[in-house]
mmCIF file with all atom_site columns, C-alpha atoms in Angstrom:
data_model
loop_
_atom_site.group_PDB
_atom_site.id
_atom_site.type_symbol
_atom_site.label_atom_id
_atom_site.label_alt_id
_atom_site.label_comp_id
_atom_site.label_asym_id
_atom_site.label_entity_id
_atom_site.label_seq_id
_atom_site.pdbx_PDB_ins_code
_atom_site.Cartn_x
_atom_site.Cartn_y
_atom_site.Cartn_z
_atom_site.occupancy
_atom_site.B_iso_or_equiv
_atom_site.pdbx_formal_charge
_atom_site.auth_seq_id
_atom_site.auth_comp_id
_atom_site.auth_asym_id
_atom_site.auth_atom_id
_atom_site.pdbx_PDB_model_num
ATOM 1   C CA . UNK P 1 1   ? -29.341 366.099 125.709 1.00 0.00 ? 19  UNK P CA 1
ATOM 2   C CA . UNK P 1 2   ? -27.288 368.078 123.549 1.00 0.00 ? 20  UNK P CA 1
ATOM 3   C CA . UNK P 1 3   ? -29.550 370.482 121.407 1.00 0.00 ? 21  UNK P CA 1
ATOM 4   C CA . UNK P 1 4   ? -27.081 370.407 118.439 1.00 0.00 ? 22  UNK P CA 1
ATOM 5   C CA . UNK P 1 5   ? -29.185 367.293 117.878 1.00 0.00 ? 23  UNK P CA 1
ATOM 6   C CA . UNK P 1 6   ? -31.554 369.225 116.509 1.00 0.00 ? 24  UNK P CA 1
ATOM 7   C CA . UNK P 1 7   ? -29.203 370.121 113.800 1.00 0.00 ? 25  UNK P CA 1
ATOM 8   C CA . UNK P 1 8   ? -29.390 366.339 112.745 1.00 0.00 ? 26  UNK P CA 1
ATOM 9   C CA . UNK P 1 9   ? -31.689 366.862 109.885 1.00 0.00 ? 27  UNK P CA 1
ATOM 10  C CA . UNK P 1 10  ? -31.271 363.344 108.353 1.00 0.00 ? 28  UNK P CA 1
ATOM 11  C CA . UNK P 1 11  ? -30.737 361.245 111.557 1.00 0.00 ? 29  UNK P CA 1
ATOM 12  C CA . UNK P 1 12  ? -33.907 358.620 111.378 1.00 0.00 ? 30  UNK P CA 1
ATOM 13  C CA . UNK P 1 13  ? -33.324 356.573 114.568 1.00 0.00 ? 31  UNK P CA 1
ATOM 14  C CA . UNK P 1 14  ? -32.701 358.228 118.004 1.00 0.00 ? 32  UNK P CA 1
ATOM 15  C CA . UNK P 1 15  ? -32.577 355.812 121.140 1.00 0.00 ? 33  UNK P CA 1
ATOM 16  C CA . UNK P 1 16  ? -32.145 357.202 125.025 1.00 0.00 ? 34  UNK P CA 1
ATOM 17  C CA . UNK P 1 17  ? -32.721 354.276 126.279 1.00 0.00 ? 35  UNK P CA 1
ATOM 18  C CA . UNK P 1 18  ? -31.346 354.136 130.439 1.00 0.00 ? 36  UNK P CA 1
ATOM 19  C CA . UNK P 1 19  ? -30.090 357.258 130.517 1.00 0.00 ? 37  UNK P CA 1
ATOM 20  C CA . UNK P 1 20  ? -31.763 358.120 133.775 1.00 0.00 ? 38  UNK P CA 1
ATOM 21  C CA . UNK P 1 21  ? -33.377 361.263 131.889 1.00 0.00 ? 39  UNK P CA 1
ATOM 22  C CA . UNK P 1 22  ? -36.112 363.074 133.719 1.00 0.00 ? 40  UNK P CA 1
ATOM 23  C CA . UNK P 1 23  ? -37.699 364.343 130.698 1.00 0.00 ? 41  UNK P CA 1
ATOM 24  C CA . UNK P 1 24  ? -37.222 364.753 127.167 1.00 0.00 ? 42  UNK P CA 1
ATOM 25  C CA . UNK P 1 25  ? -36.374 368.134 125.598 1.00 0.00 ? 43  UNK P CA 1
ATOM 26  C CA . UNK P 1 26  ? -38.654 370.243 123.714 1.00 0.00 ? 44  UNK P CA 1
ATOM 27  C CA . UNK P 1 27  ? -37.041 370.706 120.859 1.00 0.00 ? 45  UNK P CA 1
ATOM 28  C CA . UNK P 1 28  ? -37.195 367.194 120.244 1.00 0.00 ? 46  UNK P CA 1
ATOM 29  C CA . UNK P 1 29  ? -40.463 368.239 118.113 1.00 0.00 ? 47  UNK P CA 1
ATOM 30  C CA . UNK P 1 30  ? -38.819 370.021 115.813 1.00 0.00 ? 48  UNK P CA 1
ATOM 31  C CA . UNK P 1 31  ? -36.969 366.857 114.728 1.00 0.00 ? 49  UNK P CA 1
ATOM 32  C CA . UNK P 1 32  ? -39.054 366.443 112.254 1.00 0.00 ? 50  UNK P CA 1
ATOM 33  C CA . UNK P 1 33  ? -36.951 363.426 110.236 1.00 0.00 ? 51  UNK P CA 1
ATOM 34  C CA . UNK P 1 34  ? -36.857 360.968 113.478 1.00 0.00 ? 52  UNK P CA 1
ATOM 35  C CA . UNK P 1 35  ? -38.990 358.011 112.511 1.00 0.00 ? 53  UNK P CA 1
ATOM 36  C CA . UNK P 1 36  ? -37.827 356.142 115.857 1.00 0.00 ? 54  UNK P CA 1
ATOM 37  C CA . UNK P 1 37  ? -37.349 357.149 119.460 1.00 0.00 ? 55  UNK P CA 1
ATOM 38  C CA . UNK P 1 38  ? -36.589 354.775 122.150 1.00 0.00 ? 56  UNK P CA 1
ATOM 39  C CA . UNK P 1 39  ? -36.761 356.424 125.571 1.00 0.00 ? 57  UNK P CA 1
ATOM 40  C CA . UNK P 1 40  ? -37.130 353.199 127.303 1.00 0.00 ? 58  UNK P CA 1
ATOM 41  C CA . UNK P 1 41  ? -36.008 352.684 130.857 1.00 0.00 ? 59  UNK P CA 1
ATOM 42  C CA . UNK P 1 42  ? -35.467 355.637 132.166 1.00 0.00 ? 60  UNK P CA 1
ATOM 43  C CA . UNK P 1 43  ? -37.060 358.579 135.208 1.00 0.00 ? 61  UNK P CA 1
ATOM 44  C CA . UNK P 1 44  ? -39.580 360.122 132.692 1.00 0.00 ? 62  UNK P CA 1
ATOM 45  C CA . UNK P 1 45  ? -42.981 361.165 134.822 1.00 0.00 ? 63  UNK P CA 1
ATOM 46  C CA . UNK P 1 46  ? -43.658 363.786 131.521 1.00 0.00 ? 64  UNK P CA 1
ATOM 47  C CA . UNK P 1 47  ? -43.828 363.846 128.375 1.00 0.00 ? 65  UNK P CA 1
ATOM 48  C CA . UNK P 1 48  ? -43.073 367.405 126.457 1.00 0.00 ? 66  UNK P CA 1
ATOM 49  C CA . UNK P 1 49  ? -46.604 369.009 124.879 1.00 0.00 ? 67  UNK P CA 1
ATOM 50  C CA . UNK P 1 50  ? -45.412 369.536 121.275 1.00 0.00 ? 68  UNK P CA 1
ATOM 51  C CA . UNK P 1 51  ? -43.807 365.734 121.114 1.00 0.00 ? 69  UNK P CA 1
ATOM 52  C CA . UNK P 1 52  ? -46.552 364.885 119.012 1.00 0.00 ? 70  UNK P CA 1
ATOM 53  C CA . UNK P 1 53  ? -45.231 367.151 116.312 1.00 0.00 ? 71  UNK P CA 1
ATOM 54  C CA . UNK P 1 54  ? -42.714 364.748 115.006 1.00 0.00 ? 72  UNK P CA 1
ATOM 55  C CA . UNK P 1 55  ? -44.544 364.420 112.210 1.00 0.00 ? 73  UNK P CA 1
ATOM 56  C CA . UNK P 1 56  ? -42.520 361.716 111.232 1.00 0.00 ? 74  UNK P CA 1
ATOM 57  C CA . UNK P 1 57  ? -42.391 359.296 113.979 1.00 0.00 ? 75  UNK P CA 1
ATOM 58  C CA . UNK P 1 58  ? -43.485 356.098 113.826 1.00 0.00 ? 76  UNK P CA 1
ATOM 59  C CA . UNK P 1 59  ? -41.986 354.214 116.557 1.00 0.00 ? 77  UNK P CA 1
ATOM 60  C CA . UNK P 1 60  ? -42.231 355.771 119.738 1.00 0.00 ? 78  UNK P CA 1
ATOM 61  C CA . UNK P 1 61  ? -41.148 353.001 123.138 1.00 0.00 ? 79  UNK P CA 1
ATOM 62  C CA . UNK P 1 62  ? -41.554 354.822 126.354 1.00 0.00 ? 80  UNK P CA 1
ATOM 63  C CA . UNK P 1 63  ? -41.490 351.581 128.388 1.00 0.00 ? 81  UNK P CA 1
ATOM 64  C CA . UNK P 1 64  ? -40.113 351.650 131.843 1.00 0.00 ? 82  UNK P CA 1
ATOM 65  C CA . UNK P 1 65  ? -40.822 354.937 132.894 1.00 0.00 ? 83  UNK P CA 1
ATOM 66  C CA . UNK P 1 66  ? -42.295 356.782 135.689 1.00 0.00 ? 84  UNK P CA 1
ATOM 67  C CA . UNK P 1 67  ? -45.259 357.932 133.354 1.00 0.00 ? 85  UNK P CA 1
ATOM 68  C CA . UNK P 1 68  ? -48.789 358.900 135.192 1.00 0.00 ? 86  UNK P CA 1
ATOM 69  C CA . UNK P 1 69  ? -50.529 360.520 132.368 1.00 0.00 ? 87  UNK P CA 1
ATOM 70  C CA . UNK P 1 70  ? -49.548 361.343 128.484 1.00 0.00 ? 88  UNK P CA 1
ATOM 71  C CA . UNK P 1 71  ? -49.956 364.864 126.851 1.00 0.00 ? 89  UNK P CA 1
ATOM 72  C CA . UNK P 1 72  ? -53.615 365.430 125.940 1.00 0.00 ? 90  UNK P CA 1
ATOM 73  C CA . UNK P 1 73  ? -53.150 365.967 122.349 1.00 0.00 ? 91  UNK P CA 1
ATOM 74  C CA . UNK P 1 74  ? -51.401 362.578 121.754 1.00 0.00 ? 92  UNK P CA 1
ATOM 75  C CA . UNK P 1 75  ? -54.176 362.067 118.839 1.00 0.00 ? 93  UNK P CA 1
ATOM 76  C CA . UNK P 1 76  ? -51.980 364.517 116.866 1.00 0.00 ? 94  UNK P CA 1
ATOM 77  C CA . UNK P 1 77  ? -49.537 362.089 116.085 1.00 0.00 ? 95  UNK P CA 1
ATOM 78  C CA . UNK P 1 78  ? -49.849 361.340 112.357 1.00 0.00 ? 96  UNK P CA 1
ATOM 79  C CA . UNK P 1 79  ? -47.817 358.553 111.249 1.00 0.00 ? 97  UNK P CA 1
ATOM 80  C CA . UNK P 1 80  ? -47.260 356.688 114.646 1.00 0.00 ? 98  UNK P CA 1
ATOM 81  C CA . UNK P 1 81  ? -47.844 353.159 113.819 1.00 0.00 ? 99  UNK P CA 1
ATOM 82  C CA . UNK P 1 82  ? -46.228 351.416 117.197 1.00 0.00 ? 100 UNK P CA 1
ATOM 83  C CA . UNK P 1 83  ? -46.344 353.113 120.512 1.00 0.00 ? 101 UNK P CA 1
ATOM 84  C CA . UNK P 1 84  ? -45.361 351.233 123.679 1.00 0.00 ? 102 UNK P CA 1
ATOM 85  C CA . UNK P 1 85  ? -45.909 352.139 127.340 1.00 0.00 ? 103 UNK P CA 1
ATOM 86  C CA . UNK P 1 86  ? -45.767 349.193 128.746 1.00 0.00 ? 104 UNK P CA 1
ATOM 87  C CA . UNK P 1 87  ? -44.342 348.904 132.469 1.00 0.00 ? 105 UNK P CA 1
ATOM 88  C CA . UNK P 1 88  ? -45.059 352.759 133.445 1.00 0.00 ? 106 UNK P CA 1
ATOM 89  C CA . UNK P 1 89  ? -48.178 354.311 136.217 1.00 0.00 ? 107 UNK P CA 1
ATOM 90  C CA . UNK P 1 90  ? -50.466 355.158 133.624 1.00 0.00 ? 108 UNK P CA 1
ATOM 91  C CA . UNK P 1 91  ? -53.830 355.185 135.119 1.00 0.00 ? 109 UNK P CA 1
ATOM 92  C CA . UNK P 1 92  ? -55.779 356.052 131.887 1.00 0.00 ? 110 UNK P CA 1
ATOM 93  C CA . UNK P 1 93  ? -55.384 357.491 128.171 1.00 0.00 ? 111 UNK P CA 1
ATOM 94  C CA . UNK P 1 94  ? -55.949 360.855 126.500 1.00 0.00 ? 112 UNK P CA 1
ATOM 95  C CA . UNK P 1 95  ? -59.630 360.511 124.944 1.00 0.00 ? 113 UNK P CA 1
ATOM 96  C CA . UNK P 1 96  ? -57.669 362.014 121.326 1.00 0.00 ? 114 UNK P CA 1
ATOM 97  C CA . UNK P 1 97  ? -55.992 358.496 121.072 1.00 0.00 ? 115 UNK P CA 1
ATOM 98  C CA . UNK P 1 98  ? -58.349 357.093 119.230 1.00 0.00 ? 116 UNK P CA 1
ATOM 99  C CA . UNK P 1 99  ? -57.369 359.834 116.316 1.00 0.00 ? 117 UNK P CA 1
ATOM 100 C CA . UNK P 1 100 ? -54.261 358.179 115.720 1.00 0.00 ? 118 UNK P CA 1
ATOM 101 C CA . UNK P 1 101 ? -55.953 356.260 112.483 1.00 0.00 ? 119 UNK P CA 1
ATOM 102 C CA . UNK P 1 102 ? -51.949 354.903 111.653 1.00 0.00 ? 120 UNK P CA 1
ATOM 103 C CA . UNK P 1 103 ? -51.434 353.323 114.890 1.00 0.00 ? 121 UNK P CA 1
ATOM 104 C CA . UNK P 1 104 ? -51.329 349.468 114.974 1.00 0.00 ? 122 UNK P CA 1
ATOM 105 C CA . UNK P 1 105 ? -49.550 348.145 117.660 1.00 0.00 ? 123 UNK P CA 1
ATOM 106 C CA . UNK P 1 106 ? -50.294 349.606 121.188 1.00 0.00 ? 124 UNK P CA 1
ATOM 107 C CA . UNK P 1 107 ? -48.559 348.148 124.261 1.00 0.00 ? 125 UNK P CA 1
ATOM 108 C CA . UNK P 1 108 ? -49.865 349.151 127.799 1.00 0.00 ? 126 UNK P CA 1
ATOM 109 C CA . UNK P 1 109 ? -49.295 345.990 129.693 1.00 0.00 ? 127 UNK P CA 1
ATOM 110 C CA . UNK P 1 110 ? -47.913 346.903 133.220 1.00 0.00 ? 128 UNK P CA 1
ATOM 111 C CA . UNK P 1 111 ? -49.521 350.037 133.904 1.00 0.00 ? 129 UNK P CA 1
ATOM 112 C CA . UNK P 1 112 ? -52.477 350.719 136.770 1.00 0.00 ? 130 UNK P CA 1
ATOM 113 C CA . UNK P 1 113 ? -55.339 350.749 134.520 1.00 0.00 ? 131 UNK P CA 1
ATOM 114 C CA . UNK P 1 114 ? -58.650 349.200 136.222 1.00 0.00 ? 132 UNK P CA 1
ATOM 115 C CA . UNK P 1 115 ? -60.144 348.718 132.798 1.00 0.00 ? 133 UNK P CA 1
ATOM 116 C CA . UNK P 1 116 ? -59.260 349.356 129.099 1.00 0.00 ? 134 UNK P CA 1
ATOM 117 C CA . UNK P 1 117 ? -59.909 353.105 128.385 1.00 0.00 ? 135 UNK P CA 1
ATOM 118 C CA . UNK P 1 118 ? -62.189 353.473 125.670 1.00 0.00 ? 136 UNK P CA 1
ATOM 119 C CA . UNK P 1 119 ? -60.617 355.212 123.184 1.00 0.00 ? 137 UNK P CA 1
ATOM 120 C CA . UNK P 1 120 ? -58.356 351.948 122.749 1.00 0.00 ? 138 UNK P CA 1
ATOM 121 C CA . UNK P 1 121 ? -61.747 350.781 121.153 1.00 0.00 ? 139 UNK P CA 1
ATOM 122 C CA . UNK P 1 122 ? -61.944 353.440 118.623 1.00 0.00 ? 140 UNK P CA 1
ATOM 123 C CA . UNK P 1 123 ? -58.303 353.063 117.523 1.00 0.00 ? 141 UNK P CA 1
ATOM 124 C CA . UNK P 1 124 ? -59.351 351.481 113.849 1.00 0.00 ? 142 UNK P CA 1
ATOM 125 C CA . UNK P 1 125 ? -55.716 350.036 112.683 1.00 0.00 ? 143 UNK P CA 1
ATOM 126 C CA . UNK P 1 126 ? -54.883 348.605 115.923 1.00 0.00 ? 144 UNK P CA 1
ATOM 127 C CA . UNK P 1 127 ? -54.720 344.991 115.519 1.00 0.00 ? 145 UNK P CA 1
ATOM 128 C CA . UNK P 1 128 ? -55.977 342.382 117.598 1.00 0.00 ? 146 UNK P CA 1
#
């Protein structure tokens, strides 16, 4: 991705969706006005460390990927409302998840889990 999108201080919406893209640049965290990213169907087995700084974002759809695991601190998002994962390898879920107090819609279905990871329990504004 070009990184003059970082430069894009007003841009709200960003969607990648089948790009083939491997992984999503760092500086992607620094774009702190991006209230949605769609990353759907693409290669992505990682997610960058610092993506939960988008302070901002409150849509984040990662479905169709190739991703294992998610970044440890994922409970740092603060305004994430809707996060979908649906249709990746995900085995299980950072433990900080259940941080994420704005989060209300969580979609997982399609993954290898063998049982609901607790911290889904925890989440208090998902709905059910």
């Amino acid at each position: 991705l070009p990184k003059e999108l970082e430069q894009l201080t007003l841009l709200k919406t960003l969607y990648l969706d089948g790009n083939h893209l491997t992984e999503l640049p760092e500086f992607l965290a620094r774009c702190h006005s991006i209230r949605r990213l769609s990353a759907r169907n693409n290669k992505l087995t990682k997610l960058p460390d610092d993506l939960p700084l988008m302070e901002g974002l409150e849509i984040l759809n990662l479905h169709g990927n190739d991703l294992s695991s998610l970044p440890e601190n994922m409970g740092e998002f603060m305004n994430l409302v809707i996060f979908i994962a649906s249709d990746n390898k995900l085995r299980g879920l950072p433990s900080s998840m259940e941080f994420i107090s704005t989060l209300e819609v969580l979609g997982l279905e399609k993954n290898l889990f063998k049982f609901i990871p607790v911290c889904v329990h925890k989440i208090a504004g998902l709905r059910m």
